[in-house]
XYZ file of C-alpha atoms in Angstrom:
255
model
C 28.698 17.431 0.319
C 29.041 13.919 1.693
C 28.497 12.917 5.281
C 31.695 12.001 7.086
C 32.037 8.766 8.996
C 32.558 10.763 12.211
C 29.195 12.475 11.772
C 27.499 9.164 11.087
C 28.998 7.667 14.243
C 27.986 10.668 16.349
C 24.441 10.566 14.972
C 23.672 6.845 15.051
C 26.055 5.260 17.558
C 24.431 6.592 20.783
C 20.858 5.448 19.949
C 22.156 2.064 18.746
C 24.071 1.562 21.991
C 21.068 2.628 24.079
C 18.711 0.362 22.148
C 21.079 -2.593 22.412
C 21.500 -2.024 26.156
C 17.735 -1.927 26.703
C 17.212 -5.126 24.691
C 19.999 -6.958 26.527
C 18.673 -5.941 29.954
C 15.158 -6.908 28.878
C 16.301 -10.314 27.642
C 18.356 -11.013 30.777
C 15.426 -9.991 32.985
C 13.049 -12.244 31.046
C 15.468 -15.171 31.336
C 15.846 -14.562 35.073
C 12.083 -14.396 35.667
C 11.504 -17.370 33.353
C 7.798 -16.645 32.930
C 7.335 -16.276 29.183
C 3.571 -15.819 29.408
C 4.108 -12.693 31.543
C 7.501 -11.298 30.482
C 8.761 -12.670 27.170
C 12.183 -11.548 26.005
C 12.914 -9.837 22.679
C 14.279 -13.091 21.217
C 11.100 -14.968 22.108
C 8.952 -12.184 20.666
C 10.812 -12.192 17.341
C 10.624 -15.991 17.121
C 6.899 -15.985 17.914
C 6.281 -13.220 15.382
C 7.915 -15.355 12.709
C 5.883 -18.407 13.752
C 2.651 -16.409 13.469
C 3.710 -14.557 10.303
C 0.941 -15.924 8.090
C -1.868 -14.779 10.395
C -0.191 -11.534 11.412
C 1.107 -10.302 8.071
C -1.528 -11.618 5.665
C -4.710 -11.357 7.701
C -4.439 -8.820 10.521
C -1.741 -6.385 9.335
C -3.570 -5.295 6.133
C -6.655 -4.387 8.175
C -4.673 -2.346 10.676
C -2.606 -0.689 7.956
C -5.771 0.308 6.113
C -7.194 1.850 9.287
C -3.988 3.786 9.971
C -3.503 5.096 6.442
C -7.146 6.028 5.826
C -7.660 7.512 9.285
C -4.448 9.507 9.186
C -5.034 10.733 5.622
C -8.564 11.820 6.578
C -7.145 13.569 9.629
C -4.569 15.415 7.510
C -7.278 16.557 5.074
C -9.582 17.728 7.861
C -6.776 19.384 9.813
C -5.385 21.348 6.874
C -8.863 22.410 5.753
C -9.800 23.678 9.217
C -6.461 25.469 9.573
C -6.907 27.280 6.247
C -10.484 28.276 7.114
C -9.362 29.603 10.505
C -6.483 31.462 8.870
C -8.707 33.236 6.364
C -11.597 33.959 8.733
C -11.208 35.275 12.309
C -14.893 34.498 12.824
C -14.369 30.829 11.981
C -11.249 30.772 14.159
C -13.256 32.130 17.107
C -16.002 29.581 16.502
C -13.748 26.543 16.145
C -10.936 27.169 18.616
C -12.850 26.193 21.757
C -14.555 23.284 20.033
C -11.205 21.901 18.902
C -9.829 22.072 22.440
C -12.905 20.282 23.804
C -12.387 17.392 21.394
C -8.965 16.820 22.959
C -10.294 16.635 26.523
C -12.259 13.469 25.726
C -10.106 10.312 25.989
C -10.476 8.370 22.769
C -10.055 5.092 24.642
C -13.126 5.897 26.752
C -15.445 6.771 23.897
C -14.282 4.205 21.326
C -16.830 1.662 22.636
C -19.541 4.199 21.794
C -18.387 4.263 18.181
C -18.698 0.484 18.136
C -22.177 0.757 19.661
C -23.248 3.229 16.982
C -21.466 1.770 13.950
C -20.688 -1.821 14.949
C -17.389 -3.578 14.240
C -16.835 -1.469 11.144
C -13.980 0.476 9.645
C -15.889 3.704 10.288
C -15.779 3.246 14.069
C -12.016 2.816 14.015
C -11.458 5.709 11.609
C -13.288 8.083 13.946
C -10.989 7.069 16.789
C -7.858 7.725 14.704
C -9.125 11.065 13.391
C -10.122 12.350 16.827
C -6.684 11.608 18.234
C -4.673 13.188 15.423
C -6.469 16.011 13.617
C -6.092 18.586 16.411
C -2.281 18.682 16.275
C -2.364 18.961 12.484
C -4.918 21.768 12.613
C -3.153 23.763 15.310
C 0.366 23.426 13.895
C -0.723 24.292 10.359
C -2.707 27.279 11.610
C 0.234 28.531 13.673
C 2.496 28.146 10.650
C 0.167 30.160 8.438
C -0.258 32.854 11.062
C 3.464 33.034 11.714
C 4.372 34.118 8.192
C 6.790 37.057 8.101
C 4.680 40.208 7.789
C 7.496 42.091 6.018
C 7.497 39.478 3.264
C 3.724 39.818 2.968
C 4.070 43.569 2.530
C 6.816 43.075 -0.033
C 4.611 40.790 -2.139
C 1.732 43.238 -1.849
C 4.007 46.026 -3.065
C 4.666 43.931 -6.183
C 0.927 43.635 -6.776
C 0.387 40.104 -5.438
C -3.172 39.228 -4.540
C -4.396 37.391 -1.437
C -4.409 33.963 -3.087
C -0.947 34.477 -4.594
C 0.463 35.487 -1.191
C -1.149 32.427 0.364
C 0.277 29.994 -2.187
C 3.724 31.516 -2.638
C 4.486 32.681 0.892
C 2.142 31.412 3.576
C 1.959 27.765 2.484
C 5.771 27.358 2.324
C 6.028 29.152 5.660
C 3.556 26.743 7.270
C 5.110 23.599 5.803
C 7.735 23.009 8.559
C 5.023 23.211 11.225
C 2.848 20.830 9.220
C 5.726 18.365 8.951
C 6.192 18.535 12.717
C 2.513 17.728 13.168
C 2.749 14.810 10.748
C 5.700 13.389 12.680
C 3.790 13.772 15.938
C 0.589 12.167 14.722
C 1.931 9.094 12.921
C 2.658 7.268 16.212
C -0.704 8.438 17.583
C -2.488 7.055 14.528
C -0.734 3.707 14.953
C -1.536 3.533 18.664
C -5.172 4.559 18.379
C -5.838 2.241 15.459
C -4.607 -0.638 17.616
C -6.594 0.577 20.645
C -9.744 0.868 18.545
C -9.231 -2.695 17.314
C -8.592 -3.852 20.873
C -11.866 -2.320 22.083
C -14.090 -3.235 19.167
C -13.038 -5.288 16.152
C -12.976 -8.837 14.877
C -9.655 -8.521 13.056
C -6.494 -6.424 13.107
C -3.307 -6.397 15.149
C -4.995 -4.869 18.205
C -7.673 -7.546 18.137
C -5.022 -10.251 17.698
C -3.070 -9.008 20.725
C -6.226 -9.002 22.855
C -7.067 -12.534 21.760
C -3.592 -13.763 22.679
C -3.982 -12.442 26.229
C -6.842 -14.866 26.795
C -4.520 -17.646 25.658
C -1.741 -16.527 28.064
C 0.696 -16.291 25.148
C 2.902 -13.381 26.193
C 5.200 -13.451 23.166
C 2.202 -13.447 20.817
C 0.746 -10.458 22.694
C 3.961 -8.522 22.015
C 4.223 -9.628 18.375
C 1.682 -7.078 17.072
C 3.351 -4.401 19.208
C 6.649 -5.150 17.474
C 5.016 -4.817 14.065
C 3.232 -1.593 15.035
C 6.494 -0.096 16.299
C 8.249 -0.878 13.032
C 5.336 0.641 11.097
C 5.573 3.864 13.102
C 9.329 4.084 12.503
C 8.872 3.549 8.772
C 6.192 6.243 8.651
C 8.436 8.694 10.494
C 11.315 7.914 8.119
C 9.118 8.559 5.071
C 7.978 11.930 6.442
C 11.580 12.830 7.227
C 12.648 12.027 3.655
C 9.826 14.165 2.256
C 10.819 17.005 4.557
C 14.466 16.775 3.470
C 13.534 16.747 -0.199
C 11.288 19.758 0.192
C 13.909 21.635 2.227
C 16.534 21.019 -0.455
C 14.145 22.241 -3.146
C 13.262 25.340 -1.112
C 16.948 26.171 -0.586
C 17.449 26.111 -4.335
C 14.804 28.771 -4.908
């Protein structure tokens, strides 16, 4: 079934109008203030991003992208593993639950310099920052999804002779998938932000480092240029997860 033009307008027109209004107000405010080193407008930011494209896209972006992808992938692996262990073992769940909560009470921004002190300006220090900020949501959402499986369906599979592993793979994993997708959508922006923060606090390359360096040069548009790129990266990541979710949902509906 195709999507009607009315539905497309209702879905996309309001956010487009809101975004355009914000950009116009921002640009008019920047023009009125006329202090580009403090408040650059969107037009100035885009122009400056293009002027700095070689340094931003070929030197700093790959480093930041590597940090985001590796840190987030590691977080997903750790989060799913912990969730499965907690699901299968109440003892492990009791042991880990409080520890997981404690990890989220420590601001990553405050302890990132410690990672630099221990590991230096290395990828490892930045990966720890990304993992700490993202794995908790993945763990908790996946665990809740596994625990929230319909008990009647479990009993039905047991009545057909299904074993524990078969129930887990055929029922509990599909049941937990929507919650996992929600966690992935939540944590992609966090991974992007914390990768940049980690680079800001302790790195010699990357978009966060570049933005920090531009502050010392009083180049406001150049400070915002990495932010523009990071925002686009987060939107692309969210779109990819949404496409995967849609594809899986369509497949599940066919079963």
